[in-house]
C-alpha cells in the first residue's frame, strides 16, 4: 500500500515510530499529484515551501523533540482560507493575484502543529456553487468518474482526498459545501457547530452560516483535525469560549444505546431511490447492532432552500461590497471616474453566479422587500432551529441522505441554477440552525460505483456524540474505501 492511501491516523503512528519520514510521505503524495492532477484538477496553487516544512518535522523527530500527532501530515487548504505568503484566490478573477499578509487562525494552527501544507484547493467562486464549475480557474473532476463533478463548493478539497493528492483537507461549509462534495467523492467531511472553529481569515460568504471544517478518509482523521482547529479565538467575535474535548481520545465505536432520529421529510420526492435505500440499509445495520430508531418529523424542511438562499445571498451582497478595486484584488484597466471604476471592476472581476447572488441579496434587503423576504426568512430560521431542538430531546443524532443523488455530469446543471441549488436540500438546514453534521460514504451507485453519502446531525457542540455515531458505523462496515481506483 502506498503512503498516500493511508489515513492521517495511521501515518501519524508511522511517523512517530519512524516507519517513514515526513519528507518521504510528502514525496509519495507529490508523486501522486504528478500522476493524477492533470485528470482531477484539485489544486489552484501548489505550495513551494512544503518540502522545507516536511524537513523541519523530520529534524524535530531526529532531535527527539515532542511533536503534534498531526505533524508531517500533508494537508490541502481550500482557497478561501488566508495563508500568509501563499496565494488565496477564492477561485475568482477578483483575487487571482492576492497573496495574504496574514494567516487565518486555522492556517496558523495547522502550521503550528507542523502539518505540511501541500497547496490551495479549487472551489466554486467565493464558495457559491455545488459543483466547483463556477471556479474562474479550471474545472475539478470527480476522481471516481472524471466526467462527473466533485460537488462543491469545496470540490478541490474533497477530490484531493479521494484521489490521494492530500491526506486531509480543509473546506468551508455555508450550506453544504463540505458535506455535499464529501458525499459525491466518497470521503468523510465534518461541518462543525457554528462558533466552534474560528472564521478569522476565512473570506466571508455568509458570516452567520460559514464554518471551516475537515475532510479525510476516516472518522478518526476528521476527529483529530477538528480537535486541532476548534477553540475560542479572540479574533472572531462569534467564536464560542467553552472547553472543547479531545475528540480522538474520547472516540467510541459502539452503536449500543444510540438513539437515531429519522426525519421523513428527508426521504421524500426528489431523493433518488438508491440514495434513500443505502441510508436505510445503514440505519438498519446500526439498529441490528444496538441502536434504536425513531421516525421523527421536521416539518419546516420544505422551506429550507428558500430560507437559505435569501439569508446567504443577503449576507453575501454585503460581504462582497469590499471588492471594489480600491483595497485589494482586481481593478479594471480603463475607467472614467470612481463610479465607473467600481462598476467595471465588479462587472469584470466577478463571475455570473456571484453576480446573481449579489443581485438577489441586494433585492431581498431593499426597503420595499425586506419584510417580505429577509425578515420572513429569519422567522423561518427560528422555526427550523426549534424543530431541531425538539427532535434532540428524543434522539442523539438524526440520520439523513447527504445529497439527493450521486455526482452529476459536468455541465449537466450549470445552466439551471434552481436545479443546482436543489443539491443542497439535505444540508442547508444544518447551517440555518448552526448545528454540527458529518457526511460519510454509505454505499455505491449502480452507475459506475459512484459513492453515495449519509449525513448524521447532532445538537450544538455535540461533535463527540456525532463522531462516536459515525465511528460506530465506520467500524460496522470495516472502514471506508476512499481512494479512487478509476484514475
Ligand atoms: N451550494 C451552496 C451555495 O451555493 C452552499 C455553498 C457553501 O456551503 N459554501 O450557496
CSV table of C-alpha atoms and ligand atoms in Angstrom, one decimal:
chain,number,residue,atom,x,y,z
A,1,UNK,CA,0.0,0.0,0.0
A,2,UNK,CA,1.3,3.4,-0.9
A,3,UNK,CA,1.6,6.1,1.8
A,4,UNK,CA,-1.0,8.3,0.1
A,5,UNK,CA,-3.6,5.6,0.5
A,6,UNK,CA,-3.3,5.6,4.3
A,7,UNK,CA,-5.2,7.6,6.8
A,8,UNK,CA,-3.7,10.5,8.8
A,9,UNK,CA,-4.2,8.4,11.9
A,10,UNK,CA,-2.1,5.5,10.5
A,11,UNK,CA,0.6,7.9,9.1
A,12,UNK,CA,0.8,9.7,12.4
A,13,UNK,CA,1.7,6.4,14.1
A,14,UNK,CA,4.2,5.6,11.3
A,15,UNK,CA,5.9,8.9,11.6
A,16,UNK,CA,6.1,8.6,15.4
A,17,UNK,CA,7.6,5.1,15.1
A,18,UNK,CA,10.0,6.2,12.4
A,19,UNK,CA,8.4,3.8,9.8
A,20,UNK,CA,8.5,6.7,7.4
A,21,UNK,CA,9.7,10.2,7.3
A,22,UNK,CA,7.7,13.4,6.6
A,23,UNK,CA,9.8,14.0,3.5
A,24,UNK,CA,9.2,10.5,2.2
A,25,UNK,CA,5.4,10.9,2.8
A,26,UNK,CA,5.4,14.3,1.1
A,27,UNK,CA,7.4,12.7,-1.8
A,28,UNK,CA,4.8,10.0,-2.2
A,29,UNK,CA,1.9,12.5,-2.2
A,30,UNK,CA,3.8,14.7,-4.7
A,31,UNK,CA,4.3,11.8,-7.0
A,32,UNK,CA,0.6,11.0,-6.9
A,33,UNK,CA,-0.1,14.7,-7.7
A,34,UNK,CA,2.2,14.5,-10.7
A,35,UNK,CA,0.4,11.3,-11.9
A,36,UNK,CA,-3.2,12.3,-11.5
A,37,UNK,CA,-3.6,16.1,-11.1
A,38,UNK,CA,-4.0,16.5,-14.9
A,39,UNK,CA,-7.1,14.4,-14.7
A,40,UNK,CA,-8.5,15.8,-11.4
A,41,UNK,CA,-7.6,19.5,-11.2
A,42,UNK,CA,-8.0,19.7,-7.4
A,43,UNK,CA,-5.3,22.4,-6.8
A,44,UNK,CA,-5.3,26.1,-7.6
A,45,UNK,CA,-1.8,26.6,-6.2
A,46,UNK,CA,0.9,24.2,-5.1
A,47,UNK,CA,2.9,25.3,-2.0
A,48,UNK,CA,6.6,25.6,-2.8
A,49,UNK,CA,7.7,25.5,0.8
A,50,UNK,CA,6.0,22.2,1.5
A,51,UNK,CA,9.4,20.4,1.3
A,52,UNK,CA,11.0,22.6,3.9
A,53,UNK,CA,8.0,22.2,6.2
A,54,UNK,CA,8.4,18.4,6.0
A,55,UNK,CA,12.2,18.7,6.6
A,56,UNK,CA,11.5,20.7,9.8
A,57,UNK,CA,9.3,17.9,11.1
A,58,UNK,CA,11.9,15.3,10.4
A,59,UNK,CA,14.5,17.4,12.1
A,60,UNK,CA,12.3,17.7,15.2
A,61,UNK,CA,11.8,14.0,15.3
A,62,UNK,CA,15.5,13.3,14.9
A,63,UNK,CA,16.3,15.8,17.7
A,64,UNK,CA,13.9,13.9,19.9
A,65,UNK,CA,11.5,16.9,20.3
A,66,UNK,CA,7.9,16.3,21.2
A,67,UNK,CA,5.7,16.7,18.0
A,68,UNK,CA,2.0,17.1,17.5
A,69,UNK,CA,0.3,13.9,16.3
A,70,UNK,CA,-0.6,15.6,13.0
A,71,UNK,CA,3.0,16.9,12.4
A,72,UNK,CA,4.2,15.9,9.0
A,73,UNK,CA,0.7,15.1,7.6
A,74,UNK,CA,0.2,16.6,4.2
A,75,UNK,CA,-2.9,18.9,4.1
A,76,UNK,CA,-4.6,20.9,1.3
A,77,UNK,CA,-6.4,24.1,2.3
A,78,UNK,CA,-9.5,25.5,0.5
A,79,UNK,CA,-8.6,28.6,-1.4
A,80,UNK,CA,-10.8,30.9,0.6
A,81,UNK,CA,-8.8,30.4,3.8
A,82,UNK,CA,-6.0,33.0,4.1
A,83,UNK,CA,-2.5,31.6,4.1
A,84,UNK,CA,0.4,34.0,4.7
A,85,UNK,CA,2.6,34.4,1.6
A,86,UNK,CA,0.6,31.8,-0.3
A,87,UNK,CA,-1.9,33.0,-3.0
A,88,UNK,CA,-5.5,32.8,-1.8
A,89,UNK,CA,-7.8,33.4,-4.8
A,90,UNK,CA,-11.3,32.2,-3.8
A,91,UNK,CA,-11.2,30.8,-7.4
A,92,UNK,CA,-12.1,34.3,-8.5
A,93,UNK,CA,-10.6,36.7,-11.1
A,94,UNK,CA,-11.2,39.3,-8.4
A,95,UNK,CA,-8.4,37.7,-6.2
A,96,UNK,CA,-6.4,36.0,-8.8
A,97,UNK,CA,-3.2,37.5,-7.7
A,98,UNK,CA,-4.0,38.1,-4.0
A,99,UNK,CA,-1.3,37.0,-1.5
A,100,UNK,CA,-2.5,37.4,2.1
A,101,UNK,CA,-0.2,39.2,4.6
A,102,UNK,CA,-1.5,37.1,7.4
A,103,UNK,CA,-2.7,33.5,8.3
A,104,UNK,CA,-6.3,32.6,9.1
A,105,UNK,CA,-6.5,31.2,12.6
A,106,UNK,CA,-7.0,27.7,11.3
A,107,UNK,CA,-4.0,28.0,8.9
A,108,UNK,CA,-1.9,29.2,11.8
A,109,UNK,CA,-3.0,26.2,13.9
A,110,UNK,CA,-2.2,23.9,11.1
A,111,UNK,CA,1.3,25.4,10.7
A,112,UNK,CA,1.9,25.4,14.4
A,113,UNK,CA,1.1,21.7,14.6
A,114,UNK,CA,3.8,21.1,11.9
A,115,UNK,CA,1.4,19.9,9.3
A,116,UNK,CA,2.7,20.1,5.7
A,117,UNK,CA,0.6,22.4,3.5
A,118,UNK,CA,0.6,20.9,0.0
A,119,UNK,CA,-1.3,23.8,-1.6
A,120,UNK,CA,-4.6,25.6,-2.1
A,121,UNK,CA,-7.7,23.8,-3.3
A,122,UNK,CA,-10.0,24.7,-6.1
A,123,UNK,CA,-13.6,25.7,-5.3
A,124,UNK,CA,-16.7,27.4,-6.6
A,125,UNK,CA,-16.0,31.2,-6.9
A,126,UNK,CA,-16.3,32.7,-3.4
A,127,UNK,CA,-17.8,29.3,-2.3
A,128,UNK,CA,-21.0,29.9,-4.3
A,129,UNK,CA,-22.0,26.7,-6.1
A,130,UNK,CA,-22.4,23.0,-5.7
A,131,UNK,CA,-20.1,21.6,-8.4
A,132,UNK,CA,-16.9,23.6,-8.5
A,133,UNK,CA,-17.9,24.6,-12.0
A,134,UNK,CA,-18.2,28.3,-11.1
A,135,UNK,CA,-14.4,28.4,-10.4
A,136,UNK,CA,-12.7,31.1,-12.5
A,137,UNK,CA,-9.6,28.9,-12.5
A,138,UNK,CA,-10.5,25.5,-14.0
A,139,UNK,CA,-12.8,22.5,-13.6
A,140,UNK,CA,-12.2,19.9,-10.9
A,141,UNK,CA,-13.2,16.3,-11.9
A,142,UNK,CA,-14.7,13.7,-9.6
A,143,UNK,CA,-11.9,11.1,-9.1
A,144,UNK,CA,-14.4,8.2,-9.3
A,145,UNK,CA,-15.6,9.3,-12.8
A,146,UNK,CA,-13.8,12.3,-14.3
A,147,UNK,CA,-16.9,13.1,-16.5
A,148,UNK,CA,-18.7,14.0,-13.2
A,149,UNK,CA,-18.4,17.0,-10.9
A,150,UNK,CA,-16.8,16.5,-7.5
A,151,UNK,CA,-19.5,18.6,-5.9
A,152,UNK,CA,-18.9,21.9,-4.3
A,153,UNK,CA,-18.1,24.4,-3.3
A,154,UNK,CA,-15.2,22.6,-1.6
A,155,UNK,CA,-14.8,20.3,-4.6
A,156,UNK,CA,-11.0,20.5,-4.8
A,157,UNK,CA,-10.7,19.6,-1.1
A,158,UNK,CA,-12.9,16.5,-1.5
A,159,UNK,CA,-11.4,15.4,-4.8
A,160,UNK,CA,-7.9,15.6,-3.4
A,161,UNK,CA,-8.7,13.2,-0.6
A,162,UNK,CA,-10.4,10.7,-2.9
A,163,UNK,CA,-7.5,11.0,-5.4
A,164,UNK,CA,-4.8,10.6,-2.8
A,165,UNK,CA,-3.4,14.1,-3.6
A,166,UNK,CA,-3.5,15.1,0.0
A,167,UNK,CA,-4.1,13.1,3.2
A,168,UNK,CA,-6.6,15.5,4.8
A,169,UNK,CA,-8.0,18.9,3.7
A,170,UNK,CA,-9.9,21.8,5.0
A,171,UNK,CA,-13.1,23.1,3.4
A,172,UNK,CA,-15.8,25.6,4.3
A,173,UNK,CA,-19.5,24.9,4.6
A,174,UNK,CA,-22.1,27.6,4.4
A,175,UNK,CA,-25.0,25.5,3.1
A,176,UNK,CA,-23.3,22.1,2.5
A,177,UNK,CA,-20.0,22.8,0.9
A,178,UNK,CA,-18.1,20.3,2.9
A,179,UNK,CA,-20.7,17.6,3.2
A,180,UNK,CA,-22.0,17.6,-0.4
A,181,UNK,CA,-18.6,17.2,-2.1
A,182,UNK,CA,-17.6,14.7,0.6
A,183,UNK,CA,-20.6,12.6,-0.3
A,184,UNK,CA,-20.1,12.9,-4.0
A,185,UNK,CA,-16.3,12.0,-3.8
A,186,UNK,CA,-16.8,9.3,-1.1
A,187,UNK,CA,-14.9,10.9,1.7
A,188,UNK,CA,-15.7,11.9,5.3
A,189,UNK,CA,-16.5,15.6,5.8
A,190,UNK,CA,-17.4,17.4,9.0
A,191,UNK,CA,-19.3,20.7,9.2
A,192,UNK,CA,-18.7,21.8,12.8
A,193,UNK,CA,-21.1,23.7,15.1
A,194,UNK,CA,-21.2,27.4,14.3
A,195,UNK,CA,-18.8,29.1,16.6
A,196,UNK,CA,-16.5,26.2,17.3
A,197,UNK,CA,-13.9,27.0,14.6
A,198,UNK,CA,-12.6,30.5,14.2
A,199,UNK,CA,-13.6,32.2,10.9
A,200,UNK,CA,-10.8,34.8,11.3
A,201,UNK,CA,-9.1,34.8,7.9
A,202,UNK,CA,-11.9,32.9,6.1
A,203,UNK,CA,-13.0,35.1,3.2
A,204,UNK,CA,-16.6,35.7,4.2
A,205,UNK,CA,-19.5,34.5,2.1
A,206,UNK,CA,-22.4,34.4,4.6
A,207,UNK,CA,-20.9,35.2,8.0
A,208,UNK,CA,-23.8,33.8,10.1
A,209,UNK,CA,-23.6,30.4,8.3
A,210,UNK,CA,-20.0,29.9,7.3
A,211,UNK,CA,-17.8,27.3,9.2
A,212,UNK,CA,-14.5,25.8,8.3
A,213,UNK,CA,-14.2,22.0,8.7
A,214,UNK,CA,-12.1,19.0,7.9
A,215,UNK,CA,-12.3,16.2,5.3
A,216,UNK,CA,-10.4,12.9,5.4
A,217,UNK,CA,-10.6,9.2,4.8
A,218,UNK,CA,-11.9,8.2,8.2
A,219,UNK,CA,-13.9,9.5,11.2
A,220,UNK,CA,-10.6,9.3,13.3
A,221,UNK,CA,-9.0,11.7,10.8
A,222,UNK,CA,-11.7,14.3,11.0
A,223,UNK,CA,-11.8,13.9,14.8
A,224,UNK,CA,-8.1,14.7,15.0
A,225,UNK,CA,-8.4,17.6,12.6
A,226,UNK,CA,-11.4,19.1,14.4
A,227,UNK,CA,-9.7,19.0,17.7
A,228,UNK,CA,-6.8,20.8,16.2
A,229,UNK,CA,-8.8,23.6,14.6
A,230,UNK,CA,-11.6,24.2,17.1
A,231,UNK,CA,-11.3,26.5,20.1
A,232,UNK,CA,-12.1,30.0,21.2
A,233,UNK,CA,-10.4,32.8,19.2
A,234,UNK,CA,-10.5,36.4,20.3
A,235,UNK,CA,-10.2,37.5,16.7
A,236,UNK,CA,-13.7,36.1,15.9
A,237,UNK,CA,-16.5,37.6,17.9
A,238,UNK,CA,-18.8,34.6,17.1
A,239,UNK,CA,-16.3,32.1,18.4
A,240,UNK,CA,-17.6,30.3,21.5
A,241,UNK,CA,-15.5,30.3,24.6
A,242,UNK,CA,-16.1,26.8,26.0
A,243,UNK,CA,-13.9,23.7,26.7
A,244,UNK,CA,-13.5,21.6,23.5
A,245,UNK,CA,-13.0,17.8,24.1
A,246,UNK,CA,-10.2,15.8,22.7
A,247,UNK,CA,-12.4,14.1,20.1
A,248,UNK,CA,-10.0,11.3,19.2
A,249,UNK,CA,-9.2,10.4,22.8
A,250,UNK,CA,-12.9,10.1,23.6
A,251,UNK,CA,-13.9,8.4,20.4
A,252,UNK,CA,-16.1,5.3,21.0
A,253,UNK,CA,-17.1,2.7,18.4
A,254,UNK,CA,-20.3,1.1,19.6
A,255,UNK,CA,-23.8,1.7,18.3
A,256,UNK,CA,-25.3,0.3,21.6
A,257,UNK,CA,-27.9,2.6,23.1
A,258,UNK,CA,-27.6,5.2,20.3
A,259,UNK,CA,-30.9,6.9,19.6
A,260,UNK,CA,-31.3,7.7,15.9
A,261,UNK,CA,-34.0,10.0,14.6
A,262,UNK,CA,-35.1,9.5,11.0
A,263,UNK,CA,-36.9,12.6,9.7
A,264,UNK,CA,-39.4,11.6,7.0
A,265,UNK,CA,-39.1,14.9,5.2
A,266,UNK,CA,-35.5,13.9,4.1
A,267,UNK,CA,-36.7,10.8,2.3
A,268,UNK,CA,-39.4,12.2,0.1
A,269,UNK,CA,-39.7,13.1,-3.6
A,270,UNK,CA,-36.6,14.3,-5.3
A,271,UNK,CA,-34.3,12.0,-3.4
A,272,UNK,CA,-33.1,9.1,-5.6
A,273,UNK,CA,-34.2,5.6,-4.6
A,274,UNK,CA,-30.7,4.2,-4.4
A,275,UNK,CA,-29.6,7.1,-2.1
A,276,UNK,CA,-32.6,6.5,0.2
A,277,UNK,CA,-32.1,2.8,0.2
A,278,UNK,CA,-28.4,3.0,1.1
A,279,UNK,CA,-29.2,5.2,4.1
A,280,UNK,CA,-32.0,2.9,5.2
A,281,UNK,CA,-29.6,0.0,5.0
A,282,UNK,CA,-27.0,1.8,7.1
A,283,UNK,CA,-29.6,2.7,9.7
A,284,UNK,CA,-30.8,-1.0,9.8
A,285,UNK,CA,-27.2,-2.1,10.3
A,286,UNK,CA,-26.9,0.3,13.3
A,287,UNK,CA,-30.2,-1.0,14.7
A,288,UNK,CA,-29.1,-4.6,14.4
A,289,UNK,CA,-26.1,-3.6,16.5
A,290,UNK,CA,-27.9,-1.9,19.4
A,291,UNK,CA,-29.1,1.4,18.2
A,292,UNK,CA,-32.8,2.4,18.4
A,293,UNK,CA,-34.6,4.1,15.6
A,294,UNK,CA,-37.4,6.6,15.8
A,295,UNK,CA,-39.2,8.2,12.9
A,296,UNK,CA,-39.4,12.0,13.5
A,297,UNK,CA,-40.8,15.0,11.7
A,298,UNK,CA,-39.1,18.3,10.8
A,299,UNK,CA,-42.0,20.0,9.0
A,300,UNK,CA,-40.3,23.3,8.1
A,301,UNK,CA,-37.7,21.4,6.0
A,302,UNK,CA,-39.7,22.3,2.9
A,303,UNK,CA,-38.8,26.0,3.3
A,304,UNK,CA,-35.1,25.4,3.9
A,305,UNK,CA,-33.8,26.0,0.4
A,306,UNK,CA,-35.7,29.3,0.0
A,307,UNK,CA,-34.7,30.5,3.5
A,308,UNK,CA,-31.1,29.6,2.9
A,309,UNK,CA,-30.8,31.3,-0.4
A,310,UNK,CA,-32.4,34.5,1.0
A,311,UNK,CA,-30.2,34.7,4.1
A,312,UNK,CA,-27.0,33.6,2.4
A,313,UNK,CA,-27.4,36.0,-0.6
A,314,UNK,CA,-28.3,38.9,1.7
A,315,UNK,CA,-25.1,38.5,3.7
A,316,UNK,CA,-23.1,37.8,0.5
A,317,UNK,CA,-24.2,41.1,-1.1
A,318,UNK,CA,-23.0,43.0,2.0
A,319,UNK,CA,-19.7,40.9,2.5
A,320,UNK,CA,-18.7,41.2,-1.2
A,321,UNK,CA,-19.1,45.0,-1.2
A,322,UNK,CA,-15.4,45.1,-0.1
A,323,UNK,CA,-14.2,44.0,-3.5
A,324,UNK,CA,-14.3,47.4,-5.2
A,325,UNK,CA,-10.9,47.7,-6.8
A,326,UNK,CA,-9.6,50.1,-4.1
A,327,UNK,CA,-8.3,48.0,-1.3
A,328,UNK,CA,-7.2,44.7,-2.8
A,329,UNK,CA,-7.7,42.4,-5.8
A,330,UNK,CA,-8.6,43.2,-9.4
A,331,UNK,CA,-9.1,46.7,-10.7
A,332,UNK,CA,-10.5,47.4,-14.2
A,333,UNK,CA,-7.9,48.9,-16.6
A,334,UNK,CA,-9.9,51.6,-18.3
A,335,UNK,CA,-12.5,53.7,-16.5
A,336,UNK,CA,-13.9,57.2,-16.3
A,337,UNK,CA,-14.0,58.3,-12.7
A,338,UNK,CA,-14.7,56.5,-9.4
A,339,UNK,CA,-18.2,55.2,-10.0
A,340,UNK,CA,-17.2,53.8,-13.4
A,341,UNK,CA,-14.1,52.2,-11.8
A,342,UNK,CA,-16.3,50.4,-9.2
A,343,UNK,CA,-18.8,49.3,-11.9
A,344,UNK,CA,-16.2,48.0,-14.3
A,345,UNK,CA,-14.1,46.3,-11.6
A,346,UNK,CA,-17.1,44.4,-10.2
A,347,UNK,CA,-18.5,43.6,-13.6
A,348,UNK,CA,-15.2,42.2,-14.9
A,349,UNK,CA,-14.0,40.7,-11.6
A,350,UNK,CA,-17.0,38.6,-10.6
A,351,UNK,CA,-18.5,35.6,-12.4
A,352,UNK,CA,-22.1,35.1,-13.2
A,353,UNK,CA,-23.1,33.1,-10.1
A,354,UNK,CA,-21.5,35.6,-7.7
A,355,UNK,CA,-23.3,38.5,-9.5
A,356,UNK,CA,-26.6,36.5,-9.3
A,357,UNK,CA,-26.2,36.2,-5.5
A,358,UNK,CA,-25.3,39.9,-5.1
A,359,UNK,CA,-28.3,41.0,-7.1
A,360,UNK,CA,-30.6,38.6,-5.2
A,361,UNK,CA,-29.2,39.7,-1.9
A,362,UNK,CA,-29.5,43.4,-2.6
A,363,UNK,CA,-33.1,42.8,-3.7
A,364,UNK,CA,-34.2,40.9,-0.6
A,365,UNK,CA,-32.6,43.6,1.6
A,366,UNK,CA,-34.0,46.6,-0.3
A,367,UNK,CA,-36.5,48.6,1.7
A,368,UNK,CA,-39.6,47.6,-0.2
A,369,UNK,CA,-38.9,43.9,0.0
A,370,UNK,CA,-37.1,43.4,3.3
A,371,UNK,CA,-40.2,42.4,5.3
A,372,UNK,CA,-41.5,40.1,2.6
A,373,UNK,CA,-38.2,38.2,2.1
A,374,UNK,CA,-35.4,38.7,4.6
A,375,UNK,CA,-37.4,39.2,7.7
A,376,UNK,CA,-39.6,36.2,6.8
A,377,UNK,CA,-36.6,34.0,6.2
A,378,UNK,CA,-35.2,34.9,9.6
A,379,UNK,CA,-38.5,33.9,11.2
A,380,UNK,CA,-38.4,30.5,9.3
A,381,UNK,CA,-34.8,30.1,10.5
A,382,UNK,CA,-36.0,30.3,14.1
A,383,UNK,CA,-38.7,27.7,13.4
A,384,UNK,CA,-36.2,25.3,11.8
A,385,UNK,CA,-34.0,25.7,14.8
A,386,UNK,CA,-36.8,25.0,17.3
A,387,UNK,CA,-37.9,21.9,15.4
A,388,UNK,CA,-34.3,20.5,15.6
A,389,UNK,CA,-34.2,21.3,19.4
A,390,UNK,CA,-37.4,19.4,20.0
A,391,UNK,CA,-36.1,16.5,17.9
A,392,UNK,CA,-32.9,16.3,20.0
A,393,UNK,CA,-34.9,15.9,23.2
A,394,UNK,CA,-35.8,12.4,21.9
A,395,UNK,CA,-32.7,11.4,19.9
A,396,UNK,CA,-28.9,11.7,20.0
A,397,UNK,CA,-28.4,12.0,16.3
A,398,UNK,CA,-30.5,12.5,13.2
A,399,UNK,CA,-29.7,10.4,10.1
A,400,UNK,CA,-30.5,11.6,6.5
A,401,UNK,CA,-29.1,11.3,3.0
A,402,UNK,CA,-26.4,13.9,2.4
A,403,UNK,CA,-27.4,14.5,-1.2
A,404,UNK,CA,-30.4,13.8,-3.4
A,405,UNK,CA,-28.3,11.7,-5.8
A,406,UNK,CA,-24.8,10.6,-6.8
A,407,UNK,CA,-22.5,13.0,-8.6
A,408,UNK,CA,-24.0,14.5,-11.8
A,409,UNK,CA,-22.2,15.1,-15.1
A,410,UNK,CA,-20.0,18.2,-15.7
A,411,UNK,CA,-22.2,20.7,-17.5
A,412,UNK,CA,-25.5,18.9,-16.6
A,413,UNK,CA,-26.8,21.5,-14.1
A,414,UNK,CA,-24.7,24.6,-14.6
A,415,UNK,CA,-27.3,26.3,-16.9
A,416,UNK,CA,-30.1,25.7,-14.4
A,417,UNK,CA,-29.4,27.5,-11.1
A,418,UNK,CA,-32.5,26.2,-9.4
A,419,UNK,CA,-31.6,22.6,-10.1
A,420,UNK,CA,-28.1,23.3,-8.8
A,421,UNK,CA,-29.5,24.9,-5.6
A,422,UNK,CA,-31.6,21.7,-5.1
A,423,UNK,CA,-28.4,19.7,-4.4
A,424,UNK,CA,-28.2,21.4,-1.0
A,425,UNK,CA,-31.7,20.3,0.0
A,426,UNK,CA,-30.5,17.9,2.7
A,427,UNK,CA,-27.6,20.1,4.0
A,428,UNK,CA,-28.8,23.7,4.3
A,429,UNK,CA,-31.0,23.2,7.4
A,430,UNK,CA,-27.9,22.3,9.4
A,431,UNK,CA,-26.3,25.7,8.7
A,432,UNK,CA,-29.6,27.5,9.2
A,433,UNK,CA,-29.7,26.0,12.7
A,434,UNK,CA,-25.9,26.3,13.4
A,435,UNK,CA,-25.6,22.5,14.1
A,436,UNK,CA,-22.7,20.1,13.6
A,437,UNK,CA,-23.1,17.4,10.9
A,438,UNK,CA,-20.9,14.8,9.2
A,439,UNK,CA,-21.2,13.1,5.9
A,440,UNK,CA,-19.7,9.6,5.3
A,441,UNK,CA,-19.8,7.1,2.5
A,442,UNK,CA,-22.8,4.7,2.8
A,443,UNK,CA,-22.8,2.7,-0.4
A,444,UNK,CA,-22.3,2.8,-4.1
A,445,UNK,CA,-24.5,3.8,-7.0
A,446,UNK,CA,-25.4,1.3,-9.7
A,447,UNK,CA,-23.8,3.8,-12.1
A,448,UNK,CA,-20.1,3.2,-12.2
A,449,UNK,CA,-19.9,2.5,-8.5
A,450,UNK,CA,-20.1,6.2,-7.7
A,451,UNK,CA,-20.2,7.0,-4.0
A,452,UNK,CA,-23.4,7.7,-2.0
A,453,UNK,CA,-23.4,9.7,1.2
A,454,UNK,CA,-25.1,9.6,4.6
A,455,UNK,CA,-25.4,12.6,6.9
A,456,UNK,CA,-25.6,12.5,10.7
A,457,UNK,CA,-26.7,15.7,12.5
A,458,UNK,CA,-26.3,16.4,16.3
A,459,UNK,CA,-27.2,19.1,18.7
A,460,UNK,CA,-24.9,22.1,19.1
A,461,UNK,CA,-21.4,21.4,20.3
A,462,UNK,CA,-22.1,17.7,20.4
A,463,UNK,CA,-19.3,16.8,18.0
A,464,UNK,CA,-18.3,13.9,20.2
A,465,UNK,CA,-21.7,12.3,20.1
A,466,UNK,CA,-21.8,12.9,16.3
A,467,UNK,CA,-18.4,11.4,15.6
A,468,UNK,CA,-18.9,8.5,18.0
A,469,UNK,CA,-22.0,7.5,16.0
A,470,UNK,CA,-20.2,7.9,12.7
A,471,UNK,CA,-17.3,5.9,14.0
A,472,UNK,CA,-19.6,3.1,15.1
A,473,UNK,CA,-20.9,3.0,11.5
A,474,UNK,CA,-17.4,3.0,10.1
A,475,UNK,CA,-16.4,0.1,12.3
A,476,UNK,CA,-19.5,-1.9,11.4
A,477,UNK,CA,-18.7,-1.6,7.7
A,478,UNK,CA,-15.0,-2.3,8.3
A,479,UNK,CA,-13.7,1.2,7.2
A,480,UNK,CA,-14.3,3.3,4.2
A,481,UNK,CA,-12.7,2.5,0.9
A,482,UNK,CA,-11.9,6.1,-0.1
A,483,UNK,CA,-9.1,6.2,-2.8
A,484,UNK,CA,-10.5,6.1,-6.3
A,485,UNK,CA,-9.5,3.2,-8.5
A,486,UNK,CA,-10.7,4.9,-11.6
A,487,UNK,CA,-7.8,7.2,-12.1
B,1,LIG,N1,-24.0,25.2,-2.6
B,1,LIG,C1,-24.4,26.2,-1.7
B,1,LIG,C2,-24.4,27.5,-2.3
B,1,LIG,O1,-24.1,27.6,-3.4
B,1,LIG,C3,-23.6,26.1,-0.4
B,1,LIG,C4,-22.3,26.7,-0.6
B,1,LIG,C5,-21.4,26.6,0.6
B,1,LIG,O2,-21.7,25.9,1.5
B,1,LIG,N2,-20.4,27.4,0.6
B,1,LIG,O3,-24.6,28.5,-1.7
